[in-house]
Amino acid sequence: MLLPSESTALNDNVPVVWSVSGSDVSGAAGVQTDLVGLSDVSVHGCTVITAVTAQHAQQVLSINPVSEKTLRDQFDALSADALPRVIKLGLLPTVECIEVVCEVLEQHPDVCVVCDPVIESSSGALLLRSEAIQLFVTRLLPHVDVLTPNAPELLRLASEVVLNSEECDVDNVSSQYDCVAALLNVGVGTVMLKGGHVVDGQTLNDSSTTVDRIWSLNGDRLCTAPKQFALVNRRHAHGARGTGCRLASVLAGLLAHDYVLEDACVLANAYLNRTISQAYEIDHKARCLPSVNAIELSDLPSVVCDVTDANALVTASKFAFVGSDSLGLYPVVDDVVWIERLIPLGVTTIQLRLKEMPMADVERQIIQAVALQKQYDIKLFINDYWELAIKHQAHGVHLGQEDLFEVDVSAIRDAGLALGLSTHSWWEVARAHTHRPSYLAFGPIYPTQTKTMPWEQQGLERLTQWVDCVGADYECVAIGGINTARMPEVLATGVDSVAMVSSITHVPDWAASTRELLSYFSDA
């Protein structure tokens, strides 16, 4: 799967991101690795060098800040013809540097700012003096939309606000939240706490899991992500350099492509997992991150909505598909009468979606539908009413992402039912993958009038990339605005199944339409 999902041709208006950071002579960190990450996500990276550092894997030999004039000249040159969609901040070594950067940010109030707070090197060298840290917190942070600290950096920044650092334990989620809350109160929009220094409350050598936690003041987004969620990984840097720089730069690049924050966090996390898995050594000393332009399903993090429960995530077994054949044509109907009509035409997969109906009528319809399922050996999925689906032994359950906050997914698995999950974004794909369902439904592919949707249409390119990423492991279902005319181009993406509502139940000759739609799957 190529990144980003929106392809960028050479003659397109390529997004611009400014990388404001130090230069690393080794090429493993700083603006050098920023440019690689930005290029990987089809963004044009511009640089403002704040310092020239002399460092290698074991030691920082010197940090040489540029003059205030040199810094201003770089910003003036970029402002003439390369205005940014996003500004990514890294090493800001002096008070003078921070003051200049703040002036620039005030001149571009509508530009998104991603900040990787570089305070200390991985070798332990202090890169930001105490007086600069104080200014960083009080004047710079109010301009920052996304802050990406590790645990020591979070503690150091929060202690400048209200916290007593001696009483704060960043291995503890409650203490982490106190630190984050202090920074959010200063004006930071979102804090993405990187898990490389805190691993299940232990050191890297004691665990195989890292947890990146995201806290945000803004939960009003196209995705259904809560204001707090966590990304659980199975890979570690193990000494690779520049991971923080690369993560923040790719995150900035994805935001420049107008990804919503939740999607950008998931994809940047997956990208970093991929680069870590392919890290290479220089002279058997430094491990560096390569350039990559694709991620795989195994790179996606597990998503946990309750950040306090991230360490307790259990990797569950995958749901059974419960049947050897593909789902094929997948009508979604609102009355059991439709099931009786469609079975004689050859439909073998149906979802019963019952809305605004007394519970007694809901159960009666489910009982009748399950009886038809058993009589004709079809795959019947019940939308939402998972307890009744278990009680009467339907083939499976279909859930929306919002249902996962309330449903006992383990109970569905233990009952032997199949599970399908709706997904509308990369964040939701990763969250669905955490539960290992039987199939994933992607949509809406086109505008739909069937129901009010809080998500934008996804389009064929996004559908293709989702199928490329997960299709080897999951049955893929497309839904949303698909009709007979659009069926060939939808199937060309590689999806296994197409879910239909209007093109079957809202047309005058529903039988003829259904037969035509079934014909697309006759050779499958």
Short mmCIF file of C-alpha atoms in Angstrom, two decimals:
data_model
loop_
_atom_site.label_atom_id
_atom_site.label_comp_id
_atom_site.label_asym_id
_atom_site.label_seq_id
_atom_site.Cartn_x
_atom_site.Cartn_y
_atom_site.Cartn_z
CA MET A 1 0.00 0.00 0.00
CA LEU A 2 1.50 3.28 -1.09
CA LEU A 3 1.45 6.34 1.15
CA PRO A 4 -0.36 8.65 1.17
CA SER A 5 -3.66 7.35 -0.11
CA GLU A 6 -4.12 10.36 -2.35
CA SER A 7 -1.60 9.96 -5.17
CA THR A 8 0.45 13.04 -5.97
CA ALA A 9 1.53 13.50 -9.57
CA LEU A 10 4.54 15.61 -10.43
CA ASN A 11 2.36 18.38 -11.86
CA ASP A 12 0.07 18.50 -8.86
CA ASN A 13 0.22 21.17 -6.18
CA VAL A 14 2.46 19.17 -3.84
CA PRO A 15 1.97 20.10 -0.17
CA VAL A 16 4.84 21.93 1.49
CA VAL A 17 6.09 21.20 5.01
CA TRP A 18 8.78 23.22 6.74
CA SER A 19 11.17 21.18 8.87
CA VAL A 20 12.66 23.49 11.49
CA SER A 21 15.39 21.57 13.29
CA GLY A 22 19.07 20.80 13.61
CA SER A 23 21.37 19.23 11.06
CA ASP A 24 22.83 15.84 11.97
CA VAL A 25 26.13 15.07 10.23
CA SER A 26 25.43 11.33 10.42
CA GLY A 27 22.20 11.68 8.44
CA ALA A 28 20.34 9.55 10.99
CA ALA A 29 18.32 12.30 12.70
CA GLY A 30 17.34 15.94 12.39
CA VAL A 31 16.37 17.53 9.09
CA GLN A 32 18.13 14.78 7.14
CA THR A 33 15.75 12.07 8.28
CA ASP A 34 12.82 14.52 8.21
CA LEU A 35 13.31 15.00 4.47
CA VAL A 36 13.30 11.25 3.88
CA GLY A 37 10.03 10.85 5.75
CA LEU A 38 8.39 13.79 4.01
CA SER A 39 9.43 12.46 0.62
CA ASP A 40 8.03 9.02 1.47
CA VAL A 41 4.57 10.55 1.93
CA SER A 42 4.77 12.69 -1.21
CA VAL A 43 5.37 16.02 0.49
CA HIS A 44 7.89 18.66 -0.50
CA GLY A 45 10.11 19.30 2.50
CA CYS A 46 11.78 22.65 3.10
CA THR A 47 14.34 23.12 5.85
CA VAL A 48 15.23 25.77 8.36
CA ILE A 49 18.47 24.77 10.07
CA THR A 50 18.52 25.83 13.72
CA ALA A 51 21.89 24.30 14.61
CA VAL A 52 24.68 22.22 13.13
CA THR A 53 25.31 19.25 15.39
CA ALA A 54 28.35 17.01 15.45
CA GLN A 55 27.22 13.65 16.78
CA HIS A 56 27.39 9.92 16.30
CA ALA A 57 25.56 6.96 17.78
CA GLN A 58 27.35 7.15 21.14
CA GLN A 59 27.93 10.85 21.71
CA VAL A 60 26.98 14.44 20.85
CA LEU A 61 30.29 16.23 20.31
CA SER A 62 28.90 19.73 19.81
CA ILE A 63 25.75 21.74 19.11
CA ASN A 64 26.38 24.89 17.10
CA PRO A 65 23.31 27.15 16.88
CA VAL A 66 23.02 29.33 13.81
CA SER A 67 22.89 33.08 14.26
CA GLU A 68 19.60 34.88 14.68
CA LYS A 69 20.15 36.58 11.30
CA THR A 70 20.78 33.27 9.56
CA LEU A 71 17.64 31.88 11.10
CA ARG A 72 15.51 34.86 10.03
CA ASP A 73 16.97 34.80 6.50
CA GLN A 74 15.94 31.17 6.07
CA PHE A 75 12.37 31.92 7.12
CA ASP A 76 12.23 35.00 4.88
CA ALA A 77 13.44 33.00 1.88
CA LEU A 78 10.82 30.30 2.38
CA SER A 79 8.05 32.80 2.97
CA ALA A 80 8.68 34.31 -0.45
CA ASP A 81 7.50 31.29 -2.48
CA ALA A 82 7.13 28.10 -0.39
CA LEU A 83 4.38 28.69 2.15
CA PRO A 84 3.72 25.63 4.30
CA ARG A 85 0.59 23.63 5.05
CA VAL A 86 2.34 22.25 8.14
CA ILE A 87 5.40 23.30 10.14
CA LYS A 88 7.33 20.54 11.88
CA LEU A 89 9.55 21.66 14.78
CA GLY A 90 12.52 19.76 16.16
CA LEU A 91 15.67 21.01 17.87
CA LEU A 92 15.29 24.65 18.99
CA PRO A 93 18.50 25.07 20.98
CA THR A 94 18.41 28.65 22.30
CA VAL A 95 16.11 31.29 23.70
CA GLU A 96 16.78 33.45 20.64
CA CYS A 97 15.84 30.59 18.32
CA ILE A 98 12.56 29.94 20.14
CA GLU A 99 11.69 33.66 20.05
CA VAL A 100 12.23 33.80 16.27
CA VAL A 101 10.20 30.64 15.70
CA CYS A 102 7.35 32.02 17.83
CA GLU A 103 7.32 35.20 15.73
CA VAL A 104 7.07 33.11 12.57
CA LEU A 105 4.25 31.01 13.98
CA GLU A 106 2.36 34.15 14.91
CA GLN A 107 2.67 35.25 11.27
CA HIS A 108 1.12 31.94 10.13
CA PRO A 109 -1.68 31.37 12.67
CA ASP A 110 -3.64 29.00 10.41
CA VAL A 111 -0.74 26.64 9.70
CA CYS A 112 -0.77 23.33 11.58
CA VAL A 113 2.26 22.89 13.87
CA VAL A 114 3.72 19.48 14.78
CA CYS A 115 6.41 19.63 17.45
CA ASP A 116 8.88 16.93 18.43
CA PRO A 117 10.36 18.45 21.63
CA VAL A 118 14.06 17.64 21.35
CA ILE A 119 15.39 18.15 24.86
CA GLU A 120 17.91 15.36 25.36
CA SER A 121 19.75 13.09 22.94
CA SER A 122 19.46 9.32 23.09
CA SER A 123 23.03 9.29 24.40
CA GLY A 124 21.99 11.50 27.34
CA ALA A 125 23.30 14.89 26.20
CA LEU A 126 21.17 17.88 27.21
CA LEU A 127 20.17 19.73 24.04
CA LEU A 128 17.92 22.41 25.53
CA ARG A 129 18.91 24.55 28.51
CA SER A 130 16.50 25.25 31.37
CA GLU A 131 15.86 28.90 30.42
CA ALA A 132 15.02 27.80 26.87
CA ILE A 133 12.70 25.08 28.16
CA GLN A 134 10.75 27.63 30.20
CA LEU A 135 10.22 29.83 27.14
CA PHE A 136 9.42 26.75 25.08
CA VAL A 137 6.54 25.92 27.42
CA THR A 138 5.15 29.36 28.07
CA ARG A 139 5.38 30.92 24.60
CA LEU A 140 5.85 28.17 22.01
CA LEU A 141 3.52 25.40 23.17
CA PRO A 142 0.32 27.50 22.80
CA HIS A 143 1.03 27.47 19.03
CA VAL A 144 1.46 23.67 18.84
CA ASP A 145 -1.33 21.54 17.41
CA VAL A 146 0.37 18.16 17.92
CA LEU A 147 3.15 17.52 20.43
CA THR A 148 5.07 14.21 20.24
CA PRO A 149 7.17 13.83 23.42
CA ASN A 150 8.63 10.68 24.90
CA ALA A 151 8.09 10.09 28.61
CA PRO A 152 11.14 12.01 29.93
CA GLU A 153 10.33 14.94 27.65
CA LEU A 154 6.70 14.96 28.80
CA LEU A 155 7.80 15.03 32.43
CA ARG A 156 10.34 17.78 31.85
CA LEU A 157 7.89 20.03 30.01
CA ALA A 158 5.02 19.45 32.44
CA SER A 159 7.24 20.21 35.42
CA GLU A 160 7.69 23.72 34.00
CA VAL A 161 3.95 24.33 34.34
CA VAL A 162 2.55 23.11 37.65
CA LEU A 163 3.90 19.69 38.45
CA ASN A 164 6.47 18.60 41.00
CA SER A 165 8.63 16.32 38.88
CA GLU A 166 9.80 14.39 41.94
CA GLU A 167 6.22 13.28 42.62
CA CYS A 168 5.33 12.32 39.05
CA ASP A 169 5.79 8.76 37.79
CA VAL A 170 5.51 8.69 33.99
CA ASP A 171 5.31 4.88 34.07
CA ASN A 172 1.85 5.36 35.59
CA VAL A 173 -1.02 6.27 33.25
CA SER A 174 -2.68 8.52 35.83
CA SER A 175 0.53 10.48 36.25
CA GLN A 176 0.94 10.60 32.48
CA TYR A 177 -2.53 12.11 32.23
CA ASP A 178 -1.65 14.75 34.84
CA CYS A 179 1.39 15.72 32.80
CA VAL A 180 -0.59 15.78 29.56
CA ALA A 181 -3.42 17.78 31.11
CA ALA A 182 -0.92 20.43 32.20
CA LEU A 183 0.29 20.83 28.60
CA LEU A 184 -3.22 20.78 27.15
CA ASN A 185 -4.12 23.56 29.57
CA VAL A 186 -1.21 25.60 28.25
CA GLY A 187 -2.75 25.40 24.77
CA VAL A 188 -1.39 22.29 23.06
CA GLY A 189 -4.09 20.73 20.89
CA THR A 190 -3.04 17.06 21.05
CA VAL A 191 -0.31 15.14 22.84
CA MET A 192 0.98 11.92 21.30
CA LEU A 193 3.06 10.31 24.04
CA LYS A 194 5.56 7.96 22.42
CA GLY A 195 6.02 4.62 24.17
CA GLY A 196 9.67 3.94 23.42
CA HIS A 197 10.78 4.91 26.93
CA VAL A 198 7.81 3.41 28.78
CA VAL A 199 6.89 -0.13 27.82
CA ASP A 200 4.06 -1.65 29.84
CA GLY A 201 5.48 0.22 32.82
CA GLN A 202 8.83 -1.52 32.30
CA THR A 203 12.02 -1.11 30.33
CA LEU A 204 12.45 -2.17 26.74
CA ASN A 205 14.26 -5.31 27.82
CA ASP A 206 11.37 -6.43 30.02
CA SER A 207 8.52 -6.38 27.51
CA SER A 208 7.68 -6.89 23.86
CA THR A 209 5.01 -4.20 23.70
CA THR A 210 5.14 -0.42 23.35
CA VAL A 211 2.13 1.85 23.84
CA ASP A 212 1.77 5.27 22.22
CA ARG A 213 -1.01 7.21 23.94
CA ILE A 214 -2.90 10.07 22.30
CA TRP A 215 -4.77 12.71 24.28
CA SER A 216 -6.72 15.45 22.51
CA LEU A 217 -8.98 18.32 23.51
CA ASN A 218 -10.83 18.05 20.19
CA GLY A 219 -12.99 14.94 19.85
CA ASP A 220 -15.25 16.45 17.19
CA ARG A 221 -13.80 14.80 14.08
CA LEU A 222 -14.89 12.78 11.07
CA CYS A 223 -13.50 9.67 12.76
CA THR A 224 -15.23 8.19 15.78
CA ALA A 225 -12.08 8.28 17.88
CA PRO A 226 -12.54 9.40 21.48
CA LYS A 227 -10.44 12.13 22.99
CA GLN A 228 -8.11 9.47 24.37
CA PHE A 229 -6.85 6.35 22.64
CA ALA A 230 -3.71 4.25 22.46
CA LEU A 231 -1.68 2.59 19.73
CA VAL A 232 -0.16 -0.71 20.85
CA ASN A 233 2.89 -1.92 18.94
CA ARG A 234 4.91 -5.09 18.77
CA ARG A 235 8.15 -3.58 17.46
CA HIS A 236 10.92 -1.60 19.13
CA ALA A 237 13.61 0.68 17.81
CA HIS A 238 16.34 -1.34 19.58
CA GLY A 239 18.84 1.46 19.19
CA ALA A 240 17.69 2.82 15.84
CA ARG A 241 18.33 6.56 15.65
CA GLY A 242 15.98 9.30 14.50
CA THR A 243 12.72 7.50 15.30
CA GLY A 244 11.17 10.55 16.96
CA CYS A 245 12.18 12.85 14.10
CA ARG A 246 10.85 10.45 11.47
CA LEU A 247 7.55 9.87 13.26
CA ALA A 248 6.85 13.59 13.66
CA SER A 249 7.83 14.45 10.08
CA VAL A 250 5.64 11.72 8.57
CA LEU A 251 2.79 12.78 10.84
CA ALA A 252 3.25 16.34 9.59
CA GLY A 253 3.29 15.15 5.99
CA LEU A 254 0.07 13.19 6.39
CA LEU A 255 -1.63 16.17 8.02
CA ALA A 256 -0.46 18.26 5.06
CA HIS A 257 -2.43 15.83 2.87
CA ASP A 258 -5.51 16.66 4.97
CA TYR A 259 -5.72 13.36 6.82
CA VAL A 260 -7.70 13.70 10.02
CA LEU A 261 -5.52 13.48 13.09
CA GLU A 262 -6.55 9.97 14.13
CA ASP A 263 -5.74 8.54 10.69
CA ALA A 264 -2.45 10.43 10.55
CA CYS A 265 -1.41 9.05 13.96
CA VAL A 266 -2.22 5.46 12.95
CA LEU A 267 -0.48 5.68 9.57
CA ALA A 268 2.60 7.44 10.97
CA ASN A 269 2.81 4.78 13.67
CA ALA A 270 2.49 2.00 11.06
CA TYR A 271 5.10 3.70 8.88
CA LEU A 272 7.54 3.82 11.78
CA ASN A 273 6.92 0.13 12.49
CA ARG A 274 7.83 -0.64 8.89
CA THR A 275 11.04 1.41 8.96
CA ILE A 276 12.11 -0.14 12.26
CA SER A 277 11.63 -3.62 10.80
CA GLN A 278 13.97 -2.66 7.94
CA ALA A 279 16.52 -0.59 9.89
CA TYR A 280 20.10 -1.00 8.68
CA GLU A 281 23.49 -0.62 10.34
CA ILE A 282 26.33 1.75 9.49
CA ASP A 283 29.74 0.25 10.21
CA HIS A 284 28.15 -2.08 12.80
CA LYS A 285 27.48 0.88 15.08
CA ALA A 286 24.55 3.13 14.23
CA ARG A 287 21.18 1.71 13.18
CA CYS A 288 19.37 4.00 10.73
CA LEU A 289 15.85 4.11 9.33
CA PRO A 290 15.38 3.50 5.60
CA SER A 291 13.03 5.13 3.15
CA VAL A 292 9.79 3.17 2.69
CA ASN A 293 6.66 3.91 0.68
CA ALA A 294 4.41 1.05 1.73
CA ILE A 295 2.95 -0.45 4.86
CA GLU A 296 1.42 -3.86 5.48
CA LEU A 297 -1.31 -5.13 7.77
CA SER A 298 1.29 -6.35 10.26
CA ASP A 299 2.54 -2.77 10.63
CA LEU A 300 -0.79 -1.41 11.86
CA PRO A 301 -0.93 -0.84 15.61
CA SER A 302 -3.64 -2.30 17.79
CA VAL A 303 -6.03 0.46 18.85
CA VAL A 304 -7.42 0.70 22.38
CA CYS A 305 -9.91 3.45 23.18
CA ASP A 306 -9.41 3.33 26.94
CA VAL A 307 -5.80 4.44 27.34
CA THR A 308 -5.71 3.21 30.93
CA ASP A 309 -6.41 -0.32 29.66
CA ALA A 310 -3.84 -0.35 26.87
CA ASN A 311 -1.40 -2.54 28.79
CA ALA A 312 -4.14 -5.13 29.35
CA LEU A 313 -4.80 -5.62 25.64
CA VAL A 314 -5.16 -9.32 24.87
CA THR A 315 -4.40 -10.38 21.34
CA ALA A 316 -7.49 -12.47 20.63
CA SER A 317 -7.75 -15.23 18.08
CA LYS A 318 -9.31 -14.30 14.76
CA PHE A 319 -13.04 -14.75 14.34
CA ALA A 320 -14.02 -17.68 12.20
CA PHE A 321 -15.37 -16.82 8.80
CA VAL A 322 -17.98 -19.55 9.31
CA GLY A 323 -18.27 -20.75 5.75
CA SER A 324 -15.90 -21.49 2.89
CA ASP A 325 -17.46 -19.33 0.14
CA SER A 326 -17.06 -15.60 -0.34
CA LEU A 327 -19.90 -13.39 0.83
CA GLY A 328 -20.50 -12.22 -2.76
CA LEU A 329 -23.54 -10.02 -3.24
CA TYR A 330 -24.52 -8.82 0.23
CA PRO A 331 -28.01 -7.24 0.46
CA VAL A 332 -28.77 -5.21 3.58
CA VAL A 333 -32.52 -5.30 4.30
CA ASP A 334 -34.82 -3.86 6.93
CA ASP A 335 -37.48 -6.59 7.08
CA VAL A 336 -37.48 -10.37 7.08
CA VAL A 337 -39.89 -10.24 4.13
CA TRP A 338 -36.94 -9.22 1.95
CA ILE A 339 -35.04 -12.33 2.99
CA GLU A 340 -37.96 -14.46 1.82
CA ARG A 341 -37.95 -12.62 -1.53
CA LEU A 342 -34.21 -12.73 -2.18
CA ILE A 343 -33.36 -16.33 -1.30
CA PRO A 344 -35.20 -17.81 -4.36
CA LEU A 345 -33.13 -15.54 -6.63
CA GLY A 346 -29.90 -17.11 -5.39
CA VAL A 347 -28.80 -14.64 -2.69
CA THR A 348 -26.77 -16.50 -0.04
CA THR A 349 -25.60 -13.62 2.19
CA ILE A 350 -27.99 -11.15 3.81
CA GLN A 351 -27.82 -8.63 6.64
CA LEU A 352 -30.94 -7.86 8.65
CA ARG A 353 -30.75 -4.24 9.81
CA LEU A 354 -33.76 -3.43 12.02
CA LYS A 355 -34.26 0.15 13.14
CA GLU A 356 -36.87 1.99 15.24
CA MET A 357 -38.86 -1.11 16.06
CA PRO A 358 -40.22 -2.44 19.39
CA MET A 359 -37.93 -5.06 20.89
CA ALA A 360 -40.62 -7.74 20.70
CA ASP A 361 -40.89 -7.18 16.94
CA VAL A 362 -37.10 -7.19 16.59
CA GLU A 363 -36.83 -10.59 18.25
CA ARG A 364 -39.72 -11.98 16.23
CA GLN A 365 -38.03 -10.92 12.98
CA ILE A 366 -34.68 -12.36 14.05
CA ILE A 367 -36.31 -15.69 14.96
CA GLN A 368 -37.97 -15.84 11.53
CA ALA A 369 -34.75 -14.86 9.76
CA VAL A 370 -32.69 -17.50 11.57
CA ALA A 371 -35.29 -20.13 10.62
CA LEU A 372 -34.78 -19.16 6.96
CA GLN A 373 -31.01 -19.24 7.45
CA LYS A 374 -31.16 -22.82 8.68
CA GLN A 375 -33.68 -23.93 6.06
CA TYR A 376 -31.73 -22.56 3.08
CA ASP A 377 -28.18 -22.59 4.48
CA ILE A 378 -27.50 -18.90 3.96
CA LYS A 379 -25.17 -16.53 5.80
CA LEU A 380 -27.40 -14.31 7.92
CA PHE A 381 -25.82 -11.36 9.74
CA ILE A 382 -27.77 -9.45 12.37
CA ASN A 383 -26.97 -5.75 12.62
CA ASP A 384 -26.43 -4.43 16.17
CA TYR A 385 -28.61 -6.91 18.13
CA TRP A 386 -25.71 -9.16 19.07
CA GLU A 387 -27.32 -10.68 22.16
CA LEU A 388 -30.35 -11.82 20.17
CA ALA A 389 -28.05 -13.07 17.41
CA ILE A 390 -26.26 -15.24 19.98
CA LYS A 391 -29.49 -16.35 21.63
CA HIS A 392 -31.04 -17.56 18.37
CA GLN A 393 -27.75 -18.61 16.71
CA ALA A 394 -27.59 -16.42 13.65
CA HIS A 395 -24.66 -16.95 11.33
CA GLY A 396 -23.04 -13.73 12.41
CA VAL A 397 -23.23 -10.18 13.73
CA HIS A 398 -22.43 -6.91 12.01
CA LEU A 399 -21.38 -3.93 14.13
CA GLY A 400 -20.47 -0.32 13.61
CA GLN A 401 -17.40 1.12 15.31
CA GLU A 402 -19.53 3.01 17.81
CA ASP A 403 -21.01 -0.31 18.96
CA LEU A 404 -17.59 -1.55 20.11
CA PHE A 405 -17.81 0.71 23.16
CA GLU A 406 -20.73 -1.33 24.51
CA VAL A 407 -20.64 -4.80 22.92
CA ASP A 408 -19.03 -7.87 24.52
CA VAL A 409 -16.98 -8.94 21.49
CA SER A 410 -15.61 -11.96 23.36
CA ALA A 411 -19.15 -13.26 23.90
CA ILE A 412 -19.77 -13.21 20.14
CA ARG A 413 -16.52 -15.07 19.53
CA ASP A 414 -17.23 -17.64 22.25
CA ALA A 415 -20.69 -18.29 20.76
CA GLY A 416 -19.07 -19.30 17.47
CA LEU A 417 -20.63 -16.52 15.40
CA ALA A 418 -18.91 -14.63 12.60
CA LEU A 419 -18.28 -10.90 13.07
CA GLY A 420 -18.27 -8.09 10.53
CA LEU A 421 -17.16 -4.55 11.35
CA SER A 422 -17.79 -1.29 9.50
CA THR A 423 -14.77 0.90 8.84
CA HIS A 424 -14.70 4.44 7.48
CA SER A 425 -11.10 5.51 8.07
CA TRP A 426 -7.59 4.19 8.70
CA TRP A 427 -8.12 4.66 12.43
CA GLU A 428 -11.16 2.42 12.27
CA VAL A 429 -9.39 -0.17 10.10
CA ALA A 430 -6.67 -0.46 12.75
CA ARG A 431 -9.23 -0.62 15.54
CA ALA A 432 -11.21 -3.31 13.71
CA HIS A 433 -8.03 -5.30 13.11
CA THR A 434 -7.45 -5.25 16.87
CA HIS A 435 -10.61 -7.38 17.26
CA ARG A 436 -9.69 -9.77 14.39
CA PRO A 437 -13.20 -9.93 12.82
CA SER A 438 -14.39 -12.24 10.04
CA TYR A 439 -14.69 -9.45 7.50
CA LEU A 440 -14.22 -5.70 7.15
CA ALA A 441 -16.78 -3.46 5.44
CA PHE A 442 -15.37 -0.29 3.85
CA GLY A 443 -17.42 2.76 3.02
CA PRO A 444 -19.14 4.84 2.03
CA ILE A 445 -17.43 4.45 -1.34
CA TYR A 446 -19.85 6.86 -3.02
CA PRO A 447 -22.36 9.34 -1.59
CA THR A 448 -25.36 7.52 -0.17
CA GLN A 449 -28.87 8.62 0.75
CA THR A 450 -29.73 5.47 2.69
CA LYS A 451 -28.69 6.83 6.06
CA THR A 452 -27.12 9.95 7.51
CA MET A 453 -23.37 9.43 7.43
CA PRO A 454 -20.87 11.53 9.41
CA TRP A 455 -18.07 10.36 7.07
CA GLU A 456 -17.04 11.66 3.70
CA GLN A 457 -17.14 9.35 0.70
CA GLN A 458 -13.95 7.31 0.51
CA GLY A 459 -13.67 6.70 -3.24
CA LEU A 460 -12.11 3.89 -5.25
CA GLU A 461 -8.48 4.83 -4.59
CA ARG A 462 -8.89 4.63 -0.82
CA LEU A 463 -10.84 1.37 -1.21
CA THR A 464 -8.05 -0.10 -3.34
CA GLN A 465 -5.45 0.76 -0.74
CA TRP A 466 -7.46 -0.75 2.09
CA VAL A 467 -7.94 -3.96 0.08
CA ASP A 468 -4.23 -4.06 -0.77
CA CYS A 469 -3.36 -3.70 2.92
CA VAL A 470 -5.81 -6.15 4.52
CA GLY A 471 -7.17 -8.28 1.67
CA ALA A 472 -4.85 -11.22 2.24
CA ASP A 473 -6.15 -11.63 5.79
CA TYR A 474 -9.77 -10.46 5.63
CA GLU A 475 -12.85 -10.77 3.48
CA CYS A 476 -13.31 -7.22 2.14
CA VAL A 477 -16.78 -5.73 1.63
CA ALA A 478 -17.51 -2.43 -0.14
CA ILE A 479 -20.64 -0.45 0.69
CA GLY A 480 -22.18 2.93 0.01
CA GLY A 481 -23.81 4.30 -3.13
CA ILE A 482 -22.87 1.29 -5.30
CA ASN A 483 -25.20 0.41 -8.18
CA THR A 484 -25.11 -1.78 -11.28
CA ALA A 485 -23.26 0.86 -13.31
CA ARG A 486 -20.55 1.23 -10.66
CA MET A 487 -20.19 -2.49 -9.90
CA PRO A 488 -17.36 -3.24 -12.43
CA GLU A 489 -15.07 -0.48 -11.14
CA VAL A 490 -15.76 -1.45 -7.53
CA LEU A 491 -14.93 -5.11 -8.16
CA ALA A 492 -11.77 -4.05 -9.99
CA THR A 493 -10.36 -2.89 -6.64
CA GLY A 494 -10.17 -6.53 -5.53
CA VAL A 495 -13.00 -6.53 -2.98
CA ASP A 496 -14.58 -9.91 -2.27
CA SER A 497 -18.09 -8.67 -1.66
CA VAL A 498 -20.36 -5.70 -2.29
CA ALA A 499 -23.11 -4.71 0.14
CA MET A 500 -26.26 -3.19 -1.33
CA VAL A 501 -29.29 -1.39 0.01
CA SER A 502 -30.94 1.00 -2.46
CA SER A 503 -30.06 -0.88 -5.64
CA ILE A 504 -32.07 -3.84 -4.37
CA THR A 505 -34.79 -2.62 -2.02
CA HIS A 506 -35.41 0.87 -3.45
CA VAL A 507 -35.86 0.11 -7.18
CA PRO A 508 -39.12 -0.72 -8.98
CA ASP A 509 -37.92 -4.03 -10.47
CA TRP A 510 -35.91 -5.29 -7.52
CA ALA A 511 -35.84 -8.86 -8.83
CA ALA A 512 -34.26 -7.88 -12.17
CA SER A 513 -31.75 -5.62 -10.41
CA THR A 514 -30.81 -8.39 -7.99
CA ARG A 515 -30.29 -10.92 -10.80
CA GLU A 516 -28.05 -8.47 -12.67
CA LEU A 517 -26.01 -7.79 -9.55
CA LEU A 518 -25.69 -11.51 -8.82
CA SER A 519 -24.32 -12.07 -12.32
CA TYR A 520 -21.15 -10.18 -11.39
CA PHE A 521 -20.35 -12.89 -8.84
CA SER A 522 -21.37 -15.91 -10.92
CA ASP A 523 -17.79 -16.69 -11.96
CA ALA A 524 -16.26 -15.95 -8.56
#
